Coordinates of C-alpha atoms in Angstrom, one line a residue:
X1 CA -47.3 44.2 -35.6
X2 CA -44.5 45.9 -33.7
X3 CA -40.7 44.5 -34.1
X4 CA -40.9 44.3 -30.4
X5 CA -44.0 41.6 -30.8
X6 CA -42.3 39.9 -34.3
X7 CA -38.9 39.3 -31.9
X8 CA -41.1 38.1 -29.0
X9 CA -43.0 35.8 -31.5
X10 CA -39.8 34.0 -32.5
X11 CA -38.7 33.2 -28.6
X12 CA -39.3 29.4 -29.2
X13 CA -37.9 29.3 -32.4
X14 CA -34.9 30.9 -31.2
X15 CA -33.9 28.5 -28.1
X16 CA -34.6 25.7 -30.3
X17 CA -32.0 27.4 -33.1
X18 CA -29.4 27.8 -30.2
X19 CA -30.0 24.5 -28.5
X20 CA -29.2 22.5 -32.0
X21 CA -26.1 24.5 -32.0
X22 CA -24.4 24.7 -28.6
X23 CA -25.0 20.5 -29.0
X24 CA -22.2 20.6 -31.9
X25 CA -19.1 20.2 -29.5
X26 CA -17.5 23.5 -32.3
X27 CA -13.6 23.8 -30.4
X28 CA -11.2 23.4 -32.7
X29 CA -9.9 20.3 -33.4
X30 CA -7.3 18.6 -35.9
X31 CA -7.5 20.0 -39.6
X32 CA -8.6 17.5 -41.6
X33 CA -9.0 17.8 -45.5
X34 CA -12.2 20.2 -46.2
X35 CA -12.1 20.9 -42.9
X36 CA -9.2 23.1 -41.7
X37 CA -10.1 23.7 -37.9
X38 CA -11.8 20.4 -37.3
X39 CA -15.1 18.3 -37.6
X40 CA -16.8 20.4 -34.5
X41 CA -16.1 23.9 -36.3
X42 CA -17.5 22.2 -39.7
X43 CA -20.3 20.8 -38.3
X44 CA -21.8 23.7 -36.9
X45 CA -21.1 25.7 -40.0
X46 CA -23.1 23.3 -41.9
X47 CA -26.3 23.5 -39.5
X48 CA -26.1 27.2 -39.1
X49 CA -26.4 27.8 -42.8
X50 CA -28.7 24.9 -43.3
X51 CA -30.8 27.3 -40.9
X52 CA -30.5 30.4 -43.3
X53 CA -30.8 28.2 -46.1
X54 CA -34.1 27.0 -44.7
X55 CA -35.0 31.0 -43.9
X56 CA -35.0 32.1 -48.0
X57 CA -31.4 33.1 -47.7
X58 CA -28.7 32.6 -50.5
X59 CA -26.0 30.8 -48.8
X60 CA -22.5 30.1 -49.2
X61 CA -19.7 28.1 -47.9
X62 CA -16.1 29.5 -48.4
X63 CA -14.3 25.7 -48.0
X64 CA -15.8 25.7 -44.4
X65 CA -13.6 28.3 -43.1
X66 CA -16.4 30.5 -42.7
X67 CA -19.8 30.9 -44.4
X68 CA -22.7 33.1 -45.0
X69 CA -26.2 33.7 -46.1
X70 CA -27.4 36.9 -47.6
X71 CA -30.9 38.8 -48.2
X72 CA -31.5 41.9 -50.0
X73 CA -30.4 44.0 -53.1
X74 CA -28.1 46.6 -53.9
X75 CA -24.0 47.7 -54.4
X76 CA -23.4 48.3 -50.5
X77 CA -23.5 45.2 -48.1
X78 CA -24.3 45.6 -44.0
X79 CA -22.1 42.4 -42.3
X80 CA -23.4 41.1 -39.4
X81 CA -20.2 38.9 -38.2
X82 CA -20.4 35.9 -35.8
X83 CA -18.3 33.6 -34.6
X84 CA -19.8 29.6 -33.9
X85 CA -16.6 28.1 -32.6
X86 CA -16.1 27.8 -29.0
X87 CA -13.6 28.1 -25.8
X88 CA -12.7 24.2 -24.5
X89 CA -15.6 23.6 -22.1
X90 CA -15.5 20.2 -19.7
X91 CA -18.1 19.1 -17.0
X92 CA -15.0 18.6 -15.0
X93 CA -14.0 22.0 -14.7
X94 CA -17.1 23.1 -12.5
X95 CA -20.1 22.7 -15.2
X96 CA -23.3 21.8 -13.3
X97 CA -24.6 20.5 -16.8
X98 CA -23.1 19.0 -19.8
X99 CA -22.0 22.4 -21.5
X100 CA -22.9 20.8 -24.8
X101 CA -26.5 20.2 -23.9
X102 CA -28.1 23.4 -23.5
X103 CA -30.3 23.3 -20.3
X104 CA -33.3 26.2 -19.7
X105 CA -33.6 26.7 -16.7
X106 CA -35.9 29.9 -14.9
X107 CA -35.8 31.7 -18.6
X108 CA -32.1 31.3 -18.4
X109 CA -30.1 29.2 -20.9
X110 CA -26.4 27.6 -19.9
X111 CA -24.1 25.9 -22.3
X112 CA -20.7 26.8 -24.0
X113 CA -21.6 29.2 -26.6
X114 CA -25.0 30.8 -25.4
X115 CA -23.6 34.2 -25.0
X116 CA -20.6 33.8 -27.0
X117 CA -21.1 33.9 -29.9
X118 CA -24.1 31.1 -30.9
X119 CA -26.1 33.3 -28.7
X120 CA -25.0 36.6 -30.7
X121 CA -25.1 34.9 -34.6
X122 CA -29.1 33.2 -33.2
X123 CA -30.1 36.2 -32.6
X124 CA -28.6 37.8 -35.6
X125 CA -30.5 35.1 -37.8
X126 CA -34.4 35.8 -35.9
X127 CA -33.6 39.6 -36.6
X128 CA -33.1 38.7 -40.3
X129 CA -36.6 36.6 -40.5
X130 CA -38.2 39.8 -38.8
X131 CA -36.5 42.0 -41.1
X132 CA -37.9 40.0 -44.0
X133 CA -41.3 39.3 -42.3
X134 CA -41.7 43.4 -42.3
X135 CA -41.3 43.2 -46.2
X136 CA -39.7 46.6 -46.6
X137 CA -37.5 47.4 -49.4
X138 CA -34.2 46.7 -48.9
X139 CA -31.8 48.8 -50.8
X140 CA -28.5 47.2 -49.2
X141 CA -27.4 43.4 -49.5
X142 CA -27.4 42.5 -45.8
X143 CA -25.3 39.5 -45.1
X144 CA -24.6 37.6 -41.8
X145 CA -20.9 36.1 -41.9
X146 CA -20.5 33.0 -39.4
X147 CA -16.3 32.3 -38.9
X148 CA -15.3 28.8 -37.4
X149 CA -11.7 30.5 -35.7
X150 CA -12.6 33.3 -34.1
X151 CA -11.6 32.5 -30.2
X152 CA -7.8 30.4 -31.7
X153 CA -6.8 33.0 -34.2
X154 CA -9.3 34.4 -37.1
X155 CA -8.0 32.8 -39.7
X156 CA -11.7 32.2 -41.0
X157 CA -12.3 36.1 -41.5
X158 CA -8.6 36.3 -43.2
X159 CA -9.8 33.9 -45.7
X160 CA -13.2 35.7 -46.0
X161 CA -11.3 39.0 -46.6
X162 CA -9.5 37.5 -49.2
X163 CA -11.8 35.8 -51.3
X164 CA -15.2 37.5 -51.1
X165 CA -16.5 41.0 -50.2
X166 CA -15.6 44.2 -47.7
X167 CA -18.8 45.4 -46.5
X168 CA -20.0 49.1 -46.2
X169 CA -21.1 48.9 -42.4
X170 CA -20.8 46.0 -40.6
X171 CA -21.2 44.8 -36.6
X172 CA -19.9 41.5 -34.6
X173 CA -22.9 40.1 -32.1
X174 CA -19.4 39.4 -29.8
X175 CA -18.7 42.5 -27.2
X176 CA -21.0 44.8 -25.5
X177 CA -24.2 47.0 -25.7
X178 CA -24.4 49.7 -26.3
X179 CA -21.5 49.7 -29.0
X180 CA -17.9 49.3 -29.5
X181 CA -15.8 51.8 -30.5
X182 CA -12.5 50.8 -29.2
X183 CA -10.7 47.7 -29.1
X184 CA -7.6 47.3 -27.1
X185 CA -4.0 46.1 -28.9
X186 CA -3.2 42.4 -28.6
X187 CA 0.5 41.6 -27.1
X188 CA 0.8 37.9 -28.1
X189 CA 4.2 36.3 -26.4
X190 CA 5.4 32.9 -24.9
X191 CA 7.9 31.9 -22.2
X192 CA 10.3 29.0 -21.8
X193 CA 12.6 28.3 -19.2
X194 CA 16.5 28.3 -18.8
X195 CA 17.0 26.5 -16.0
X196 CA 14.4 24.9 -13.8
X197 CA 14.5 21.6 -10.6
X198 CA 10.6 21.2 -11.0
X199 CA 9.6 18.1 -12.1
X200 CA 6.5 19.0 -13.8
X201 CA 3.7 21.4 -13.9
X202 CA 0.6 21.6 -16.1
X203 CA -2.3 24.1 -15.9
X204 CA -5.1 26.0 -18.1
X205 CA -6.6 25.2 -21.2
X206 CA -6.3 28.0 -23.4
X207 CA -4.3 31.3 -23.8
X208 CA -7.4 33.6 -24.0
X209 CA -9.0 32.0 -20.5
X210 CA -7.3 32.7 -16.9
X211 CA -6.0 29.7 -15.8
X212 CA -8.3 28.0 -13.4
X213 CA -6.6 25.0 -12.6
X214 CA -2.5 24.1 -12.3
X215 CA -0.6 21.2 -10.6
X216 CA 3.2 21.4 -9.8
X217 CA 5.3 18.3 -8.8
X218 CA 8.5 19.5 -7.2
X219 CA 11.1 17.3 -4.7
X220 CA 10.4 16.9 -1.3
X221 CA 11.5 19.4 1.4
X222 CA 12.4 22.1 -1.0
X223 CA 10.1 24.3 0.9
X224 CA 7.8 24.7 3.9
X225 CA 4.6 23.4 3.6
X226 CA 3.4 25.4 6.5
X227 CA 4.4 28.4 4.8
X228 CA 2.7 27.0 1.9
X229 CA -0.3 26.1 3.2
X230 CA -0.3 29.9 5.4
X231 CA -0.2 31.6 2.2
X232 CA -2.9 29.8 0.3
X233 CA -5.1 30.6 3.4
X234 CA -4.7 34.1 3.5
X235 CA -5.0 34.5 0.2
X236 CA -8.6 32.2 -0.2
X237 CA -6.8 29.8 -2.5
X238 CA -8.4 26.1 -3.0
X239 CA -5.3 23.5 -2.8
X240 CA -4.6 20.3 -2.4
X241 CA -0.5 19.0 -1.4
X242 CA 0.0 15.0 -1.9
X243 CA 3.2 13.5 -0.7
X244 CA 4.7 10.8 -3.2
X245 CA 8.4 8.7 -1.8
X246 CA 10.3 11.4 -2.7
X247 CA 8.5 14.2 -4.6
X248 CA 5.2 16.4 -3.7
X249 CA 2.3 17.4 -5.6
X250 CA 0.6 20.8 -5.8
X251 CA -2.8 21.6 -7.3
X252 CA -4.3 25.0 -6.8
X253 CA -7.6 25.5 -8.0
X254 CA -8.6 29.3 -9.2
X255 CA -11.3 30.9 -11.3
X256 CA -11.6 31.4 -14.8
X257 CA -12.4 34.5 -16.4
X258 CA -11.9 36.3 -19.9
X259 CA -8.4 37.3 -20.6
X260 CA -9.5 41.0 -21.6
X261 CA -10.3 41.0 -17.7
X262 CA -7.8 39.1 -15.4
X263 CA -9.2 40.6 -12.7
X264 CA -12.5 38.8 -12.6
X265 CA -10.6 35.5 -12.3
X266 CA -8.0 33.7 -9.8
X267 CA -4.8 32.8 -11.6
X268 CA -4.3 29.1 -10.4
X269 CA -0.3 29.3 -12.0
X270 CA 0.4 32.7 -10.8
X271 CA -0.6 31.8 -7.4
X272 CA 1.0 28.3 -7.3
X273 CA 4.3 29.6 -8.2
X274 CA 4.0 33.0 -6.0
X275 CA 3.1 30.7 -3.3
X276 CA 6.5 28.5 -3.7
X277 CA 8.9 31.3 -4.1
X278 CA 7.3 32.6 -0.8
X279 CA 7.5 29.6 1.2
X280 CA 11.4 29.4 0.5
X281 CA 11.5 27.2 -3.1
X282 CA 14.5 28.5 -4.5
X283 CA 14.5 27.9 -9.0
X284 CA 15.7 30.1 -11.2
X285 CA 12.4 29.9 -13.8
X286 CA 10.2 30.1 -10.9
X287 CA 12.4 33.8 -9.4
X288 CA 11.6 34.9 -13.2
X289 CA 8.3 34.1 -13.2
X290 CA 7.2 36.0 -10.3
X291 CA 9.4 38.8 -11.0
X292 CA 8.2 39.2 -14.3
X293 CA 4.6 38.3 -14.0
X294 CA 3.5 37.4 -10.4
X295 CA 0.5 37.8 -9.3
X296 CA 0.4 41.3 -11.2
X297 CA -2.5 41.4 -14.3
X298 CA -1.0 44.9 -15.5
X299 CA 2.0 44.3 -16.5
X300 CA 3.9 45.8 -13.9
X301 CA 7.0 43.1 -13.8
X302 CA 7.3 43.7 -17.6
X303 CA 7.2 47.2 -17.6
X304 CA 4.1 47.7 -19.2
X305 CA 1.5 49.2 -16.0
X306 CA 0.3 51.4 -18.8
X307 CA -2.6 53.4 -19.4
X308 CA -4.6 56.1 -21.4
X309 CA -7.6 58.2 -21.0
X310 CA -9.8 55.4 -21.9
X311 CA -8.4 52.2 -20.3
X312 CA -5.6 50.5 -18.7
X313 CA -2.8 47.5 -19.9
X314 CA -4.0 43.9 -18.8
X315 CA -2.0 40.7 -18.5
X316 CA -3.0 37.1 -18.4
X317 CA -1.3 33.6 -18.1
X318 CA -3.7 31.7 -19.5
X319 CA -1.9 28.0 -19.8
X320 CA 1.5 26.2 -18.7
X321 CA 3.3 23.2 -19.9
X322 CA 6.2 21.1 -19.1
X323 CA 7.6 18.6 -21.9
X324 CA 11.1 17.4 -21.9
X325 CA 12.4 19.2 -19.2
X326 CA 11.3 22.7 -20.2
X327 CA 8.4 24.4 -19.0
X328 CA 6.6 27.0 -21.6
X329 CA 3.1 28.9 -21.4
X330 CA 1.2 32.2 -23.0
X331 CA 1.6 35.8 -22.2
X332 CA -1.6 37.5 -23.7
X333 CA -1.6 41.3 -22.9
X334 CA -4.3 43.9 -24.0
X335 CA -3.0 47.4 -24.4
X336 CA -4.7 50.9 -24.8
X337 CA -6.1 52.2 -28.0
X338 CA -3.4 55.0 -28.3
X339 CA -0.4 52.7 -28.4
X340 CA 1.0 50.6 -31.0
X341 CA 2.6 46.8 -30.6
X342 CA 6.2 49.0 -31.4
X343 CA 5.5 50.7 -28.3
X344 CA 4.7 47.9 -26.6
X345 CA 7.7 45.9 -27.7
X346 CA 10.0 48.6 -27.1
X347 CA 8.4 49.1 -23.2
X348 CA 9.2 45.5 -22.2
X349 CA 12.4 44.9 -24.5
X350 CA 14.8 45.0 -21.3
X351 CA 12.6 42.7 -19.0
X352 CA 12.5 39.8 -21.8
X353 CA 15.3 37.8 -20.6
X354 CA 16.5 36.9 -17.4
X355 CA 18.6 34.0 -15.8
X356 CA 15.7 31.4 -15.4
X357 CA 13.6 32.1 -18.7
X358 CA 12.8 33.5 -21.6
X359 CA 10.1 35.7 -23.2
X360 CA 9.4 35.6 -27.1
X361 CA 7.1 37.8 -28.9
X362 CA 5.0 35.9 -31.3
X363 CA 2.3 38.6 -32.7
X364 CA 1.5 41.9 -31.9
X365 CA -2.2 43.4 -33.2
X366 CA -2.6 47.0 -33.0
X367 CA -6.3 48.6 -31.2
X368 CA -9.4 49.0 -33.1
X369 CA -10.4 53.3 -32.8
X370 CA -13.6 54.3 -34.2
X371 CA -15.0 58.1 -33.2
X372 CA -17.9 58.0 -31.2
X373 CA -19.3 60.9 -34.4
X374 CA -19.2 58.0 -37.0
X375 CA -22.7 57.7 -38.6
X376 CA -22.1 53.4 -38.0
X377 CA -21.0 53.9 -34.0
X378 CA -24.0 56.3 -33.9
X379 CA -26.4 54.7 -35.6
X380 CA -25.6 51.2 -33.4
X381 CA -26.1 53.6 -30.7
X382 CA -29.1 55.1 -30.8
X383 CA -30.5 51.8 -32.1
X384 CA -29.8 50.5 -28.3
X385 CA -31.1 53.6 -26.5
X386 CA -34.0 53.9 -28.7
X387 CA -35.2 50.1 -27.6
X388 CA -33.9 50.0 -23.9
X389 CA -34.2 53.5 -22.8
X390 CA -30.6 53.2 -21.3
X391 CA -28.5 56.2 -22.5
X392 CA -24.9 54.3 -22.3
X393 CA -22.3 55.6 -24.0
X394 CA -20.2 53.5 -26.3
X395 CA -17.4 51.4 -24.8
X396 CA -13.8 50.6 -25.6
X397 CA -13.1 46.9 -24.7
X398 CA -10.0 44.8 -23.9
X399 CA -11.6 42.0 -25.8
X400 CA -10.5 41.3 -29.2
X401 CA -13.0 40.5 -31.5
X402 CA -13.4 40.5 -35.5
X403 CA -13.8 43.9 -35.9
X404 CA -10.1 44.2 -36.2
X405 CA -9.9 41.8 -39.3
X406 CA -12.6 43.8 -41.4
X407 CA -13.5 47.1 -42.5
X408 CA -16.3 49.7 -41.3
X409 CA -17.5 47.2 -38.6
X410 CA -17.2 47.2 -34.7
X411 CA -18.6 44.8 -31.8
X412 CA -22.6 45.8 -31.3
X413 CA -23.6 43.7 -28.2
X414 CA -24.2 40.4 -27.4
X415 CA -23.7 41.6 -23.5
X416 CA -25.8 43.9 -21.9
X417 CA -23.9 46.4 -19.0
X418 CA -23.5 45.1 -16.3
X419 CA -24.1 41.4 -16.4
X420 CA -21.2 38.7 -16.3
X421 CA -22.3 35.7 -18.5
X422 CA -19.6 33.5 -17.8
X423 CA -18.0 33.9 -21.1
X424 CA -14.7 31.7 -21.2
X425 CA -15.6 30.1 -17.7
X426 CA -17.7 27.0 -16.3
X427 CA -21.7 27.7 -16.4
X428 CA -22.0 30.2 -18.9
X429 CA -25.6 31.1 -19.2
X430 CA -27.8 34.1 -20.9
X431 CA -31.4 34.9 -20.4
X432 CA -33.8 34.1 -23.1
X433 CA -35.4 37.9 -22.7
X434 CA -32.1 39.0 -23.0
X435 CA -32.0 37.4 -26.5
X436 CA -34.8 38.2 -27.0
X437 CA -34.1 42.0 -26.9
X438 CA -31.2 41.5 -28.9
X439 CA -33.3 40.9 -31.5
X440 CA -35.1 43.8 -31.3
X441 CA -32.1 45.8 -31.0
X442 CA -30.3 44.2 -34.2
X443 CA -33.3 44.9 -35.9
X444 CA -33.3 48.4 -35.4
X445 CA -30.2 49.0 -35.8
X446 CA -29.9 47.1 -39.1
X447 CA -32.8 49.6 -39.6
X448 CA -30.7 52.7 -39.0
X449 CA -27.8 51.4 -41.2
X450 CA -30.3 50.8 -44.5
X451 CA -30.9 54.7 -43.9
X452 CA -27.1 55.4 -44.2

């Protein structure tokens, strides 16, 4: 039987694999004691290797930071590295179903975490069991690594990397097909404002998500509503404005998107205050805000509208707060691969302060660069032209993903070109083929790695 037949034959036992995990509601939580990002992360962990467990596979659980189960003999190791904790996900924010009941719906599967990264580390496992069903030698250990923090910090694969085992040649089921070999730079920074009249504002729900809902509560005619309302029209923006006695509330409704692409989303915070300062509201946090951000996703108002022969800056709000008087919120920008966080940090030193706020650095995570010559990036390659016919070339990303945190390994799939899943945003769905053939395309690229 063909590997294309053996993937097909799984299909059932794949959705049914998935649907037991997307129901584990895995966002972080609390740490708790023996579980350090929360009973949801934990939870899942346990299930998923209860799966490999139940597949032959020697397991292991490294004190539910991250876990793994692992088939085959031999010195070198192939990682295959998923992630099963998720982005926030509420029916509120413009779900049509529960996102933690995966629904099938026309061959197509929605629920937090069906393309990324349950959908990716699912896949990974039915690859193994047709891997093992072929019952060819196996002269490398291959092991599939499943984190718990991938999407609020990777603190799962730090602990990995220092307690357990680098692998020879590795891939994360969390970017594109047909391969990653370039991952931006990370810029991680906050705000807080210096001097501020609004009352309160509130928006977004997590740094790496554009921000797709905000409210504002400022005092009555400190600006023209017509105006207001004029430039919300002409700009498509969903708002609502409620008078109270003596203040007046502003909700702007946008569209979430992945931070790595700002563009694909409406910035509910970066409209709400662009649309004050232009209808007359005079505040000194809100004049630094739009000068320093705005409506502007490349950095422009920081200095840092920069670019190299293989992609451009990006910049995202992805959340704002107001608590005792002082308004805060993320600044997560992606830079190109031939540029260092020194660079960066130097480019926007001058813009960091300004009357009405403040701008801290708080991490900065230099790109991922892999040749497109390097027998893993080639080998991942071919192994997705040789099942789809599609001669893409490999891709550099603004995405993060844990390829930066371990050695020889870069993002192979889960998303195929041209197709926006939703990741990070309400609905996110993937087609069963299109697991289906990620199967097929794991397995022959775990294939081509054995050969290395």
């Amino acid at each position: 039987m063909d590997v294309k037949s053996m993937s097909e034959g799984y299909r059932q036992e794949l959705v049914k694999r998935l649907g037991e995990l997307v129901s584990i509601n895995s966002e972080q939580g609390e740490a708790e004691e023996n579980a350090p990002f929360g009973q949801g992360p934990k939870k899942a962990l346990a299930a998923a290797l209860q799966m490999l467990e139940e597949d032959g596979l020697k397991t292991v659980n490294l004190d539910n930071y991250i876990g793994y189960g692992e088939m085959g003999e031999g010195d070198q190791m192939i990682a295959i590295v998923g992630h099963l904790d998720v982005v926030p996900a509420r029916k509120e924010d413009g779900w049509n179903t529960d996102p933690y009941q995966m629904v099938e719906k026309d061959g197509i599967l929605y629920g937090r975490g069906v393309s990324d990264d349950k959908g990716g580390v699912v896949a990974s496992m039915i690859a193994l069991k047709v891997i093992k069903d072929m019952g060819i030698p196996l002269n490398k250990r291959i092991r599939l690594i499943m984190g718990c923090n991938e999407e609020t910090g990777s603190k799962c694969l730090k602990y990995y990397v220092e307690h357990d085992e680098q692998p020879e040649y590795g891939f994360t089921p969390d970017g594109d097909f047909p391969c990653i070999n370039g991952e931006k730079g990370i810029f991680d920074a906050h705000y807080v404002s210096k001097k501020t009249g609004i009352r309160d504002i509130q928006g977004g729900t997590a740094g790496n998500i554009v921000c797709s809902e905000c409210y504002i509560i400022v005092d009555k005619c400190s600006f023209s509503k017509k105006k207001l309302e004029d430039y919300f029209n002409n700009n498509n923006i969903e708002y609502e404005i409620v008078d109270g006695d003596d203040t007046v509330k502003i909700t702007v409704h946008g569209v979430a998107a992945h931070a790595s692409m700002p563009t694909l989303g409406v910035n509910a915070i970066s409209y709400l205050l662009t649309g004050l300062k232009e209808s007359g509201y005079q505040d000194p946090f809100v004049d630094f805000y739009c000068s320093r951000i705005g409506l502007h996703t490349d950095g422009e108002g920081l200095g840092l509208n920069l670019k190299d022969e293989y992609s451009d800056l990006t910049l995202n709000c992805g959340y704002i707060h107001m608590k005792d008087g002082v308004i805060s919120g993320n600044i997560d920008v992606r830079f190109p691969v031939t540029m260092t966080g020194k660079q960066i940090i130097k480019a926007c030193s001058e813009y960091l302060v300004g009357e009405g706020g403040e701008i801290i650095v708080d991490s900065t995570h230099d790109p991922l660069y892999y040749s497109t010559d390097t027998p893993l990036v080639e080998s991942l390659t071919e192994a997705y032209r040789e099942v789809t016919g599609d001669d893409a070339e490999p891709l550099v990303i603004g995405g993060g993903t844990y390829a930066k945190g371990i050695n020889n390994t870069v993002a192979f799939g889960c998303a195929f070109p041209g197709k926006d899943y939703k990741i990070h945003n309400a609905n996110e769905w993937c087609p069963v083929d299109d697991l289906v053939k990620q199967v097929e395309i794991y397995v022959a690229g775990i294939l081509k790695l054995l050969k290395q």
